[in-house]
XYZ file of C-alpha atoms in Angstrom:
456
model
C 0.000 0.000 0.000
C 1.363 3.203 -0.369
C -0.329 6.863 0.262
C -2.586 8.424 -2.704
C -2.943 11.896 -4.030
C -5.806 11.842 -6.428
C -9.299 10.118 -6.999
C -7.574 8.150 -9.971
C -4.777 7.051 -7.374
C -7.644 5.942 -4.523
C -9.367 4.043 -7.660
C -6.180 2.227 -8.692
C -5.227 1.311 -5.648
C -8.657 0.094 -4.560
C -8.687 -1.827 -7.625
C -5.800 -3.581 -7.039
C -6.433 -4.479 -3.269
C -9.834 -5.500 -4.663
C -9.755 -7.975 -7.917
C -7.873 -10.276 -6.047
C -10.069 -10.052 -2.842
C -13.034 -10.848 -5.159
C -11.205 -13.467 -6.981
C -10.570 -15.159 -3.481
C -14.223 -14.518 -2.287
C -15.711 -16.009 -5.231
C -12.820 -19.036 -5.017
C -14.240 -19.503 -1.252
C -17.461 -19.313 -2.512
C -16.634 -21.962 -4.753
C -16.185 -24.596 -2.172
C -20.210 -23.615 -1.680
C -21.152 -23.947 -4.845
C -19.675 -27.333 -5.700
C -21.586 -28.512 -2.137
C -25.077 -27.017 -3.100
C -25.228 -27.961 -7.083
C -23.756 -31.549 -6.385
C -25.961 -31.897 -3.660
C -29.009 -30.691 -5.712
C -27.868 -32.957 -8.822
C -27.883 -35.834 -6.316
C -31.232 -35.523 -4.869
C -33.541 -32.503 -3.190
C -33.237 -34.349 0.343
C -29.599 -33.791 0.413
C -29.812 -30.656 -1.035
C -32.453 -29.067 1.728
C -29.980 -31.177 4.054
C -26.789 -28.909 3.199
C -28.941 -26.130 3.390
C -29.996 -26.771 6.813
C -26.684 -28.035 7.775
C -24.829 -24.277 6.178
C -27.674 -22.415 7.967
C -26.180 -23.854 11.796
C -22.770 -23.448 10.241
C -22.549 -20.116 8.782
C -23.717 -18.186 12.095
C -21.194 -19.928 13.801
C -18.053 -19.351 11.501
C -19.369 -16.152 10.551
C -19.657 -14.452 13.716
C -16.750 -16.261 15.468
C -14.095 -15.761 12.539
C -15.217 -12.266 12.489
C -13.715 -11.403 16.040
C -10.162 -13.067 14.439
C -11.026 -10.227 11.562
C -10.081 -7.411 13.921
C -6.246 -8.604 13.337
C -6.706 -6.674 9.919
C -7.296 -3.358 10.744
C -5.402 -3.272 13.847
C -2.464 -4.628 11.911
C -2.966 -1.861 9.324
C -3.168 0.846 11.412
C 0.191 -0.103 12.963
C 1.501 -0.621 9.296
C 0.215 3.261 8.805
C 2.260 3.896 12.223
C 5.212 1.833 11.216
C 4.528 0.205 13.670
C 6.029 -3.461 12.460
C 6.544 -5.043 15.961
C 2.943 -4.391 16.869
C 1.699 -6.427 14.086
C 3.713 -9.498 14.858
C 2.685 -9.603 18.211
C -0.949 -8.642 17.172
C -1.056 -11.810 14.695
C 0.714 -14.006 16.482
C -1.984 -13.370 19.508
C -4.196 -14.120 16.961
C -3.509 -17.503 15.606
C -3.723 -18.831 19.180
C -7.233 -17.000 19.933
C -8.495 -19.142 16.244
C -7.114 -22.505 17.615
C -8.736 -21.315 21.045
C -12.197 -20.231 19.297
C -11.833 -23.215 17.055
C -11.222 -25.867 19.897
C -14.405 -24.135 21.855
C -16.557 -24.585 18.593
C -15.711 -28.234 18.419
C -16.405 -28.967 21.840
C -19.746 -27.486 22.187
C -20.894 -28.766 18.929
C -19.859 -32.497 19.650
C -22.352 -31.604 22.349
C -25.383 -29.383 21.196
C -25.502 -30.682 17.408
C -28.012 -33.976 18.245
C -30.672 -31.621 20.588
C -30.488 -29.001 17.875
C -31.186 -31.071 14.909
C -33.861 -33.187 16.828
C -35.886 -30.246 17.795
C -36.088 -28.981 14.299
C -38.522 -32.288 13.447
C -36.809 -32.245 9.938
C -37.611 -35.272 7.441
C -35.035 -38.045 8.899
C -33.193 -38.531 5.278
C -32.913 -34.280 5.384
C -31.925 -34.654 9.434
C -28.793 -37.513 8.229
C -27.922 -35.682 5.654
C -27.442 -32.340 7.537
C -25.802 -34.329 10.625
C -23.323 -35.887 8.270
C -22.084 -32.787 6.172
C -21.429 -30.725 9.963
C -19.391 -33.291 10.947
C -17.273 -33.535 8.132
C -16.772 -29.894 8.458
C -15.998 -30.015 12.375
C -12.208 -31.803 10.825
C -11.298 -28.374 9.256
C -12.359 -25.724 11.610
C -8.671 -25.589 13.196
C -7.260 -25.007 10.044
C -10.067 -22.541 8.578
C -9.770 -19.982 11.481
C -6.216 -19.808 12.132
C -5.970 -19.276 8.085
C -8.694 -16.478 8.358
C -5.949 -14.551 10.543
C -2.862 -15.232 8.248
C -5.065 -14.213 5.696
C -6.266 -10.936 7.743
C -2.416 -10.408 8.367
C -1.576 -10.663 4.155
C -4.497 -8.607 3.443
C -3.603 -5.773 6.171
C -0.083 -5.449 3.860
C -2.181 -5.337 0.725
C -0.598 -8.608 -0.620
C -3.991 -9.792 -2.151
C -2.936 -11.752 -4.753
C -0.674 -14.348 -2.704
C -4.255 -15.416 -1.504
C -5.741 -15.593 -4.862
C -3.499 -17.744 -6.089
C -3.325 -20.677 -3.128
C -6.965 -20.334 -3.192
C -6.669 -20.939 -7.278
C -4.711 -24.090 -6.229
C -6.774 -25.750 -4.134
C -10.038 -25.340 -6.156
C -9.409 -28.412 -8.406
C -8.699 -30.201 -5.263
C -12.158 -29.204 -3.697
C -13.931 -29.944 -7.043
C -12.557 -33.600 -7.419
C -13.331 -34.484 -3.679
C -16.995 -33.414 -4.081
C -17.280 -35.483 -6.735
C -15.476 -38.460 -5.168
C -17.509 -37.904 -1.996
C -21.045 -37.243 -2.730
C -21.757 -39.893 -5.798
C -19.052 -42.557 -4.459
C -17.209 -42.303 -7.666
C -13.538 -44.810 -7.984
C -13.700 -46.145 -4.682
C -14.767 -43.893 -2.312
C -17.848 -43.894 -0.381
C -21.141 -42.529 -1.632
C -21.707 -40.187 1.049
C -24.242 -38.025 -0.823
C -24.431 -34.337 0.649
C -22.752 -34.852 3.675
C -19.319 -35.640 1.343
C -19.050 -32.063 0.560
C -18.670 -30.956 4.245
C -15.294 -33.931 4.010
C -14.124 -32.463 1.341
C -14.363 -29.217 2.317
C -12.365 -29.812 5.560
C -9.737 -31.472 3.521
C -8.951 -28.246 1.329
C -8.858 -26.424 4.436
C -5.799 -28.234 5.557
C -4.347 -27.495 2.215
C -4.857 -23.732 2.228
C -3.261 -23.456 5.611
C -0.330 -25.411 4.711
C 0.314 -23.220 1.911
C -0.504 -20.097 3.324
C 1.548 -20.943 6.260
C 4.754 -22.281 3.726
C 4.512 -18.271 1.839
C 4.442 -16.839 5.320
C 7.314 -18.634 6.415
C 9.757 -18.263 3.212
C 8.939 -15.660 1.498
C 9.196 -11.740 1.822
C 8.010 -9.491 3.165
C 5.982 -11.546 5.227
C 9.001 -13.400 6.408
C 10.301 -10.056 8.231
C 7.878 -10.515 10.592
C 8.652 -13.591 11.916
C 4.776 -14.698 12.780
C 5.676 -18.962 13.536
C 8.711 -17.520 16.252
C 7.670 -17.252 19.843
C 4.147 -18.011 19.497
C 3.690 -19.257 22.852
C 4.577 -15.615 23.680
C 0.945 -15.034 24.825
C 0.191 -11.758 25.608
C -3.315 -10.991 27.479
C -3.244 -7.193 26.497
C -2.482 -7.828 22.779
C -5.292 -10.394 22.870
C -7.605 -7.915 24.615
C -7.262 -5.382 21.782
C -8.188 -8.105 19.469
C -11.545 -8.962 21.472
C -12.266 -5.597 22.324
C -12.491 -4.542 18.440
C -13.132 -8.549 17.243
C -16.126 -8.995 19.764
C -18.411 -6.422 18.475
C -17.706 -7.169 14.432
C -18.168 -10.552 15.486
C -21.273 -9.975 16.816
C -22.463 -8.146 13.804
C -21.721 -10.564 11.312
C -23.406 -12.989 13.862
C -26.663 -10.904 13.909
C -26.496 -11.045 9.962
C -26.068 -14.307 9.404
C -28.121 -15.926 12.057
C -30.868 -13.670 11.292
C -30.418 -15.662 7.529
C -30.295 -18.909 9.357
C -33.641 -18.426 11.393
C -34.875 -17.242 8.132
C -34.013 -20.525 6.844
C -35.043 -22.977 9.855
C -38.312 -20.896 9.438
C -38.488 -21.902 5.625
C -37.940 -25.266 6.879
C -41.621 -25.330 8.172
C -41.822 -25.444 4.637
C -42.112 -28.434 2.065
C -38.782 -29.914 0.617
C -39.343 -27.320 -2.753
C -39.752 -24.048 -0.891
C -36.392 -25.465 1.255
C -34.802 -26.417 -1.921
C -35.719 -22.979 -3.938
C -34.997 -20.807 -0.811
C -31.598 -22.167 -0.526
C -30.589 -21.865 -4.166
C -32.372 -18.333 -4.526
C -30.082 -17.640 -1.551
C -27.395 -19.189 -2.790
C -27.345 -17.019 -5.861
C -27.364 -13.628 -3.769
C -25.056 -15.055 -1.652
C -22.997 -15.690 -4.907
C -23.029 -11.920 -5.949
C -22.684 -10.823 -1.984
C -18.833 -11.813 -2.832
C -18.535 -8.387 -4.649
C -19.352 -5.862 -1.856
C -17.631 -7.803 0.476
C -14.976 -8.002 -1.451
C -14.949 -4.234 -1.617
C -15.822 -3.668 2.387
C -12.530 -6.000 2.997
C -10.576 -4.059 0.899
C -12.093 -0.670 2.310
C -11.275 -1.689 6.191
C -7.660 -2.203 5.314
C -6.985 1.191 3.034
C -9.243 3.104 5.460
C -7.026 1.562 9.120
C -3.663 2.592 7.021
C -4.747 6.280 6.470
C -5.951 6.232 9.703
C -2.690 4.945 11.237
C -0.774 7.006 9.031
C -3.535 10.480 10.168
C -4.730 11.449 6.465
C -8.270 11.517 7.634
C -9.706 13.008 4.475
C -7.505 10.280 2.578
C -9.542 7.130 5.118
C -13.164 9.510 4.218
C -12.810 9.391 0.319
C -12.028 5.695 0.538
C -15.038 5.407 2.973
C -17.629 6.404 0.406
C -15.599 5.559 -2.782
C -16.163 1.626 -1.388
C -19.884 2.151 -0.168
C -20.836 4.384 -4.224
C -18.610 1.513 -5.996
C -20.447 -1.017 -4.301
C -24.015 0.494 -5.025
C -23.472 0.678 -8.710
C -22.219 -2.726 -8.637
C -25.060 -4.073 -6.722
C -27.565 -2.426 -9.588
C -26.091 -3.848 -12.818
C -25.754 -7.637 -10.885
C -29.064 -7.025 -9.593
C -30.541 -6.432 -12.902
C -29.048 -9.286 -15.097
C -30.430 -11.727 -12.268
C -34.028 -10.215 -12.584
C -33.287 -10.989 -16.369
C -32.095 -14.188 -16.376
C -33.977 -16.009 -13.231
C -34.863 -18.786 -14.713
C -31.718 -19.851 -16.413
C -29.228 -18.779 -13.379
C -32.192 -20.968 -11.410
C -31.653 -23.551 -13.611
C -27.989 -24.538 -12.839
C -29.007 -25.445 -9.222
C -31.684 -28.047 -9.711
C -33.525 -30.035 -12.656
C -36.861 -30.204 -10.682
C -39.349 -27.417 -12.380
C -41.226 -26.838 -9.115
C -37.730 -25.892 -7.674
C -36.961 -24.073 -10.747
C -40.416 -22.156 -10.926
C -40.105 -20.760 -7.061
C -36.638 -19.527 -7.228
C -37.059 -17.510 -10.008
C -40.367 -16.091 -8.584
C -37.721 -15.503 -5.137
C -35.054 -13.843 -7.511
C -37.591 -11.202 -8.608
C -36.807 -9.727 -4.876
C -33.021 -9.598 -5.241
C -32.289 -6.677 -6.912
C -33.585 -4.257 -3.847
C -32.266 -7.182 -1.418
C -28.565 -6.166 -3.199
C -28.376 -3.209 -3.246
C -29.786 -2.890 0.570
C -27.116 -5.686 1.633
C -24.479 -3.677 -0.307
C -24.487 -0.221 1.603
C -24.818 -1.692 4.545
C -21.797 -4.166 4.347
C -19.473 -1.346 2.896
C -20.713 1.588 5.558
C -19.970 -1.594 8.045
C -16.361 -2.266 6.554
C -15.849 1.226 6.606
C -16.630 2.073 10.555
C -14.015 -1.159 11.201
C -11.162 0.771 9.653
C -11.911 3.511 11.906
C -12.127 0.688 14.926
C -15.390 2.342 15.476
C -17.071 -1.342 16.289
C -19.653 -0.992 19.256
C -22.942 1.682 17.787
C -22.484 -0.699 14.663
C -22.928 -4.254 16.698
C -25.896 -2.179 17.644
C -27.554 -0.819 14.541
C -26.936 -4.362 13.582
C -28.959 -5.989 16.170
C -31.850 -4.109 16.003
C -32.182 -3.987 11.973
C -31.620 -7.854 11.703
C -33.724 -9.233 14.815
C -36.270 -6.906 15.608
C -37.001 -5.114 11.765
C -35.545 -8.518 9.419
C -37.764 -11.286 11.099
C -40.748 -9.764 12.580
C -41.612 -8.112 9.444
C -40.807 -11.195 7.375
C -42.513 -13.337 9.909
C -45.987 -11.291 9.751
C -45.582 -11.295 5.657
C -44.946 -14.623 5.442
C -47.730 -15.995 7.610
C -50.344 -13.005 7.880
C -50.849 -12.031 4.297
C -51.086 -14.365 1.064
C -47.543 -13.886 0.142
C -45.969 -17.137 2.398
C -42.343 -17.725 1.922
C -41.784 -14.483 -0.647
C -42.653 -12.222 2.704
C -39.446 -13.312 3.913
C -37.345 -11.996 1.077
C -39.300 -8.539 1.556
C -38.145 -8.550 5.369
C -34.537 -9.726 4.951
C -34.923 -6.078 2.364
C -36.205 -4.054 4.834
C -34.116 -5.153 7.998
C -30.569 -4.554 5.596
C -31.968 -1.240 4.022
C -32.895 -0.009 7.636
C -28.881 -1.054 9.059
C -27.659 0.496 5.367
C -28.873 3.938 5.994
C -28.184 3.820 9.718
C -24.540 2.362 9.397
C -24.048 5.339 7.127
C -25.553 8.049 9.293
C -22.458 6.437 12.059
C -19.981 6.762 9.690
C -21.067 10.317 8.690
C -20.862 11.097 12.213
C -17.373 9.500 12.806
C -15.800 11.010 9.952
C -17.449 14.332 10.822
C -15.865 14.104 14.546
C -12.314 12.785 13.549
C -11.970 15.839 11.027
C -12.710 18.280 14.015
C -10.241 16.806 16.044
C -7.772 17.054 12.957
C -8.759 20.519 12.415
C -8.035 21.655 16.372
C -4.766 19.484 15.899
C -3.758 21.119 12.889
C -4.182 24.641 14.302
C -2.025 23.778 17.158
């Protein structure tokens, strides 16, 4: 990263941080994909059973691998400081807080996942197949959260690429186990939906080996020595990480569980409104990649200018993300009102299925554009390590605007499972507008403080 003059600069640089990012995002996404259409090709029981299974899961990775995201803009505001011993310690504090989180998740879930599956009175084939694809995944949630914060700790130096390309590598790896797994193809067990969740821990390992190897060898990463002394633990370090980790966990958490009641609600369902839900959501979810792409990118140039005190520099970034993103969210949102029924064709061969996510993809282009300001305002705010009003905004949006006013749609008016799409709209609009309002504020307060400073 270096420091920028002009809009054209802020563009370029953007840019760069951000192609990569989205190539990585969509590579992640990926791993997703392959589950879901494999599943789908094999039959709709395992598909609704990877849905359920991914609407326990996401919550929990979500919200917990978002605390291990504070390591990225702490780590670039020290880079903005020069501040190089800071982010050692600060990643290195880090990887042992994701094997800590991770070891945690396993536990409780060996634990909770039966009760939590039984009380949902799912279809037993649907129940199996959910069962089955968590606990493949429980053998690569060590290696998935301590690679979120080498990956936090790459991104914070705007190396985006070196991620892009391991990613790149272990695609063809994911691919062939889902194949392998799910249909029982040369030898290996026909494990139907729940193979995806086995092969998906497998790549896991594989990413963190190689990120781990680049880290390790090769500059400038090795400079900072990240694998020496990392039984160093240091509370306060790992403090600063919770106090700025807790609350973007939390948000993330309020997003994405609000998405998984959505779906355990859907589940009340038959097997075609759990099958079209998931793939209509699967498709948003798709084209979500972008702006997030852009928000990760946004947190890390925003906590360097920061660091380095060009406020107006961290503003134009601010809003460059959140009016990229918008115009992004549009044209996507456009060409899949256009196409519905051929993008909802790629995820299942049933016409029911078919019929009812298109008629659910006719509510994405306002859902985009809603989820897009409000993930970029978000990204923003975490670049200024201004955390806690936006755990806030967040909660009250997705939990008490989201699912009451998709609840009452859904069951007290003739629209049913559509009314649910309409308040998943409303609940991200309402944190969109309000996340931006924060960050108004914020940047409004920091340039005061510059200005006083300034004037001596």
């Amino acid at each position: 990263m270096y420091q920028t003059f002009t809009l054209q600069e802020k563009i370029r640089q953007i840019t760069i941080m951000l192609i990569p990012i989205l190539i990585t995002q969509f590579g992640m996404f990926a791993m997703v994909f392959f589950n879901t259409i494999m599943s789908g090709r094999y039959n709709a029981s395992d598909l609704a059973g990877v849905a359920i299974g991914s609407s326990i899961w996401n919550p929990v990775f979500t919200g917990l691998s978002g605390i291990l995201m504070a390591v990225s803009p702490i780590a670039a505001q020290a880079i903005g400081e020069k501040k190089n011993k800071e982010v050692s310690s600060i990643v290195k504090n880090g990887i042992l807080l994701g094997f800590i989180i991770a070891f945690a998740v396993i536990l409780l879930g060996s634990v909770l996942l039966d009760p939590l599956l039984n009380n949902m009175n799912l279809p037993d084939d649907v129940e199996a197949t959910a069962r089955g694809y968590l606990v493949g995944l429980s053998f690569g949630i060590i290696p998935l959260f301590i690679f979120n914060v080498l990956r936090s700790f790459i991104y914070a130096l705007g190396k985006t690429r070196v991620v892009m390309v391991i990613l790149f590598c272990s695609l063809p790896i994911n691919f062939f186990l889902n194949y392998v797994l799910i249909f029982g193809y040369w030898g290996f067990p026909e494990l139907g939906g729940a193979g995806g969740g086995y092969a998906t821990s497998f790549t896991y390992w594989f990413i963190l080996v190689m990120t781990a190897l680049i880290i390790k060898t090769k500059d400038p990463f090795s400079s900072y020595a990240i694998f020496s002394g990392l039984k160093e633990f240091s509370w306060n370090k790992c403090k600063e990480i919770l106090k700025i980790g807790v609350p973007m966990g939390l948000s993330i958490f309020f997003e994405t569980s609000m998405f998984a009641a959505v779906t355990i609600l859907i589940s009340k369902f038959n097997v075609t409104t759990i099958a079209a839900y998931q793939s209509a959501l699967n498709i948003v979810s798709f084209l979500y990649m972008i702006p997030i792409s852009i928000s990760m990118a946004q947190t890390v140039l925003v906590g360097f200018e920061v660091g380095a005190g060009r406020y107006k520099d961290a503003k134009s970034y601010s809003w460059l993300g959140i009016y990229l993103s918008i115009l992004i969210a549009l044209f996507t949102g456009l060409l899949v009102v256009f196409f519905r029924y051929e993008v909802a064709g790629f995820y299942s061969t049933d016409q029911a299925v078919i019929a009812l996510t298109a008629h659910f993809l006719i509510y994405a282009l306002f859902f985009q554009i809603s989820d897009a300001i409000q993930a970029t305002a978000q990204a923003a705010l975490r670049g200024y390590k201004d955390v806690n009003i936006s755990f806030v905004i967040t909660l009250v949006s997705y939990w008490l605007i989201c699912l009451p006013a998709g609840y009452v749609l859904a069951h007290y008016t003739d629209l049913g499972a559509t009314g649910y799409w309409l308040g998943l709209t409303f609940g991200l609009l309402a944190a969109g507008v309000c996340l931006s309002i924060r960050l108004f504020y914020i940047q409004k307060r920091k340039f005061i403080i510059e200005e006083i400073r300034e004037a001596g």
